[in-house]
Every structure is written in C-alpha cells, then in structure tokens.
Amino acid sequence: MKVTVFGSGYVGLATGACLADAGNQVVCVDVDEDKIALLNDGGMPIYEPGLDAIVAGSREAGRLSFTTDIAQGVDHGEVLFIAVGTPPDENGSADLKYVLSVAHSIGQHLNGFRVIADKSTVPVGTADLVAAAVTEELVTRGFAADPEERIRLGQPDFTVVSNPEFLKEGAAVADFSRPDRIVIGADNTTSGRRGLELMRYLYAPFTLNRDRTMVMDVRSAELTKYAANAMLATRISFMNELANLAEDLGADIELVRRGIGSDPRIGYSFLYAGTGYGGSCFPKDVSALRRSAAEHGRSLRILEAVEDANTAQKEVLGRKIRGRFGDDLSGLTFAVWGLAFKPNTDDMRDAPSRVLIADLIGRGARVRAFDPVAMEEARRVLALDLDGAHDALTFAGSANEAVEGADALVIVTEWKAFRAPDFSVLATRLTKKAIFDG
C-alpha cells in the first residue's frame, strides 16, 4: 500500500520505517527541514535500537522517502498517519496545534478518498476535531460538507480513524513488528467501514499467525491509549511507594516483587522500583487524562496520587545522599551513571537524573556524568536546567572515567553495562567508597 506519515519523530519514524520494511511504499513528511535533510543523508534524529538499519534498508530499496512537501504526502498516501507531537499545554492538557495543523493541510490538498489515522496520543474527541478541520478546508474549496453528499457527487472524501501506538522506547521495532494488539477505532459509516478495511489490509502482515486487531469506536480507541499509559504509570508509582515502605520495615522489595508478580492476576511487568518514571509518554499522558476528567467534572484521585508519588520518588536518591553526607555537599564530587530516563534511549524528557543533578549541584557538589547513548542530548537539556552552574558538571568518556577520583557513585538508569561493575576497581577509585543505586 501507499502510506504517508506526517511527523518524523519517534512514533512517526518508527511507524514509517516498519511499514516500509513490510513492503509498503512510505513517505514521511515533516516541517523540520534539518531533520528531513539529516534523514535523506542517511542520518538518524533519534536513538532506537535496530531502527537505523530498517530505515537504511528501506531507503535503499526505494520504499521509504522523506520530504517537507505536504502536498506530495497527501497525494501519495492511501492512509495518512498523523504522528506529530502533542506536548503538554500550560494547564496540563495535550496541545493539539500540530495535529490540527496537519489536518488543515490535508484538507487543503485532499484529492480523493483517504484514511486519516490518528497515531499521535490524543484526548478523546480529537478525531472529531480533525474531521472538522479537514471538512472546513474542503468547504472552503467548494466541496460539500456532508460526507454522504461528497460520496454521491464523487468529491474528495475521508474518514478519521484512531490507531494509537503502543511502542516502548528501546523496543519500538519489536513492538511494531510483533504487536500484542492493534487498536483501530472507526465510525460505523460508509467511509468509516471503508477505512477500517484499508487499515486491516495494511496491518495484515503483522497478524498472520494470530489476528491481534481490536476494532472499536473512535472514542474508545482514543481513551484506550491514555488508560494503558496511566495504568502502567500507576504500577510504577505503587512499587516505588512500596519500596520506600519496605526499606523502613527491613523488607527486601525485590523478594516482594517476585512474590506478588507470581500472581497471574498481577504479573511481573512494570513492577520494578526505581527513581520514578519519565520520558515522552507517561508524565504528559497521566496529566492529560487528569485534565480531560476535570473538564467533565471528575477527579481521578488515583492518578493524582500517582503523579505526587512520582514527583517525590525523583528526590529519593538525593535524600539518601544527604543522609550520608549532610545537606552541604560542597567539596564532594559524585559520579552519575545513567542520564536517559530509561535504558536503550537517549530521551531526557522528565528524566530523574535531571532532578538529581540539579539538587547535587545546587548543594555545592560537582558531578561527573556518563550515559552510553544520551550524552549529546544530556548536554543540551542539562545546560538549560543548570543555567549558570555549568562548571560544576562535566561529562566523562566512560563509566570508569566518571568514577575516577569521585567521592561516591550514583546509579540512575539501569543500563545493562552497569549491572556487573568491577567493585575492586570502584573501591580504588571512589574516595568515600559509597554507591547509591537507583
């Protein structure tokens, strides 16, 4: 099939590349000229294991291309994915300006029947707003506002479906290629049913051994994405709260995790205690879901607690350090292993390391940091976080270099490379011989 993906960020690039890898003709459209130039030159704007090889292979095979030409994208695709960012607004709700900008652009260039698939994480009711934006542009161009009338007259027509993504950063290729479910929300209209069949056909290669497609109405599909992320965030915050209690009680949270995870009603996924969740999804999606509920007069009290617990958890390592060395950390140097919010990504959005490093430096300490992948992005965001305190932060070329002459080591991100350090080496390099493991 011919597919266009609007947005070449994490979701858009992974979607486009994996669909092209399956044999489809894919065009990725983005307004960022530098990003498109980078992709056309064989570069990658993000780090995601295995994605670079798929992008390169599909480009060489002529199945994947990148452009800033919106008209070309609309003309090319039978299915038009909207996969642009939905950053949090000032009030915590999802900002839909990029989604609706793409919708208006589609309406300006639509020249036949198209399936418009919302791949971005969007609040319930967004499909209606996208449809209204496209229709507004069609009416401006002199076409009928009513879909059935457009069909009768043979005019350009469309349907909007919700097709939320369930990709984990660090495992996007595997998640897309071997999905545990494919959610498609479609209207029970002539155009909606036609769009559903095209979406089923597009995803058929990914469901050959078992049909994982879940068809529902559009609003239910939109809510499913938010509900999934909110549930996972809840599990993380619950285990972090439980870990703090276990420490007070003298219990081992790892043994507790095994004990409760063995219950099939609970399972083991997302039950690891740590320094709190971050990234591009959980923080903004939990906030956006709470905002959506507030707009309907409801308070999601569990999610309020989830956010509060996560905010507090990002301060736990700092409190442990102060408990050992006191509130004034002047003259101390801390090695920090792991900067990205999770392993196998360079994503620094809402990363717990940012809270920790700002706290350490704010109390007079110096920090020597290392991450296997996120160094470049960390330099950018930490420069903004620290403002005038840049001199207190340096970046090491390796994990061992970071601990050379440091007083203590703080492990923030659970990269595999940090799982089995040489403790004899650490003992000779850390002057205070202290490790704080997040």
Short mmCIF file of N, CA, C and O in Angstrom, two decimals, residues 70-78 80 105-114 134 138 141 143 154-158:
data_model
loop_
_atom_site.label_atom_id
_atom_site.label_comp_id
_atom_site.label_asym_id
_atom_site.label_seq_id
_atom_site.Cartn_x
_atom_site.Cartn_y
_atom_site.Cartn_z
N ILE A 70 4.14 18.83 1.78
CA ILE A 70 2.87 18.32 2.32
C ILE A 70 1.95 17.85 1.20
O ILE A 70 1.32 16.78 1.31
N ALA A 71 1.88 18.61 0.13
CA ALA A 71 1.01 18.23 -0.99
C ALA A 71 1.42 16.87 -1.55
O ALA A 71 0.55 16.03 -1.88
N GLN A 72 2.72 16.64 -1.68
CA GLN A 72 3.20 15.35 -2.16
C GLN A 72 2.76 14.23 -1.23
O GLN A 72 2.34 13.16 -1.68
N GLY A 73 2.84 14.49 0.09
CA GLY A 73 2.44 13.47 1.06
C GLY A 73 0.97 13.13 0.97
O GLY A 73 0.60 11.95 1.00
N VAL A 74 0.11 14.14 0.85
CA VAL A 74 -1.33 13.89 0.75
C VAL A 74 -1.65 13.16 -0.53
O VAL A 74 -2.49 12.24 -0.56
N ASP A 75 -1.01 13.54 -1.61
CA ASP A 75 -1.27 12.90 -2.90
C ASP A 75 -0.81 11.45 -2.91
O ASP A 75 -1.42 10.60 -3.54
N HIS A 76 0.26 11.15 -2.18
CA HIS A 76 0.85 9.81 -2.22
C HIS A 76 0.03 8.76 -1.48
O HIS A 76 -0.22 7.67 -2.00
N GLY A 77 -0.36 9.05 -0.25
CA GLY A 77 -0.84 8.00 0.63
C GLY A 77 -2.31 7.66 0.50
O GLY A 77 -3.16 8.54 0.38
N GLU A 78 -2.62 6.35 0.55
CA GLU A 78 -4.00 5.92 0.73
C GLU A 78 -4.38 6.08 2.20
O GLU A 78 -5.53 6.37 2.54
N LEU A 80 -3.13 8.16 5.59
CA LEU A 80 -2.34 9.30 6.05
C LEU A 80 -2.26 9.26 7.57
O LEU A 80 -3.26 9.52 8.25
N SER A 105 -3.88 21.03 6.65
CA SER A 105 -3.06 20.84 5.44
C SER A 105 -3.60 19.72 4.57
O SER A 105 -3.61 19.82 3.34
N ILE A 106 -4.06 18.65 5.20
CA ILE A 106 -4.66 17.55 4.44
C ILE A 106 -5.89 18.03 3.69
O ILE A 106 -6.07 17.73 2.50
N GLY A 107 -6.73 18.80 4.39
CA GLY A 107 -7.94 19.30 3.74
C GLY A 107 -7.65 20.21 2.56
O GLY A 107 -8.40 20.24 1.58
N GLN A 108 -6.55 20.92 2.63
CA GLN A 108 -6.18 21.84 1.54
C GLN A 108 -5.73 21.12 0.29
O GLN A 108 -5.78 21.67 -0.82
N HIS A 109 -5.29 19.88 0.43
CA HIS A 109 -4.72 19.15 -0.71
C HIS A 109 -5.43 17.85 -1.05
O HIS A 109 -5.06 17.19 -2.02
N LEU A 110 -6.45 17.50 -0.29
CA LEU A 110 -7.15 16.22 -0.49
C LEU A 110 -7.75 16.15 -1.90
O LEU A 110 -8.45 17.06 -2.33
N ASN A 111 -7.46 15.05 -2.60
CA ASN A 111 -7.94 14.94 -3.98
C ASN A 111 -8.60 13.60 -4.29
O ASN A 111 -8.74 13.20 -5.44
N GLY A 112 -8.97 12.88 -3.25
CA GLY A 112 -9.63 11.58 -3.43
C GLY A 112 -10.03 11.05 -2.07
O GLY A 112 -10.11 11.82 -1.11
N PHE A 113 -10.24 9.75 -1.95
CA PHE A 113 -10.57 9.18 -0.64
C PHE A 113 -9.29 8.86 0.12
O PHE A 113 -8.37 8.24 -0.43
N ARG A 114 -9.23 9.26 1.38
CA ARG A 114 -8.09 8.98 2.22
C ARG A 114 -8.55 8.54 3.61
O ARG A 114 -9.55 9.04 4.13
N VAL A 134 -10.51 19.18 8.53
CA VAL A 134 -10.43 18.76 7.13
C VAL A 134 -11.66 19.22 6.36
O VAL A 134 -11.56 19.76 5.24
N LEU A 138 -12.21 21.60 2.99
CA LEU A 138 -12.92 21.12 1.80
C LEU A 138 -14.05 22.06 1.40
O LEU A 138 -14.26 22.35 0.21
N ARG A 141 -12.85 25.02 -0.32
CA ARG A 141 -12.50 24.70 -1.71
C ARG A 141 -13.73 24.45 -2.58
O ARG A 141 -13.61 24.16 -3.77
N PHE A 143 -16.31 22.14 -1.88
CA PHE A 143 -16.89 20.79 -1.80
C PHE A 143 -17.96 20.74 -0.72
O PHE A 143 -18.05 21.62 0.14
N GLY A 154 -19.01 12.30 -5.97
CA GLY A 154 -17.68 11.89 -6.38
C GLY A 154 -16.60 12.88 -5.98
O GLY A 154 -15.56 12.98 -6.66
N GLN A 155 -16.84 13.60 -4.90
CA GLN A 155 -15.87 14.60 -4.44
C GLN A 155 -14.85 13.96 -3.48
O GLN A 155 -15.06 12.84 -2.99
N PRO A 156 -13.74 14.65 -3.20
CA PRO A 156 -12.77 14.13 -2.25
C PRO A 156 -13.42 13.82 -0.90
O PRO A 156 -14.22 14.61 -0.40
N ASP A 157 -13.11 12.67 -0.36
CA ASP A 157 -13.73 12.26 0.90
C ASP A 157 -12.67 11.62 1.79
O ASP A 157 -11.57 11.29 1.34
N PHE A 158 -13.02 11.41 3.05
CA PHE A 158 -12.06 10.87 4.01
C PHE A 158 -12.81 10.25 5.18
O PHE A 158 -14.02 10.46 5.35
#
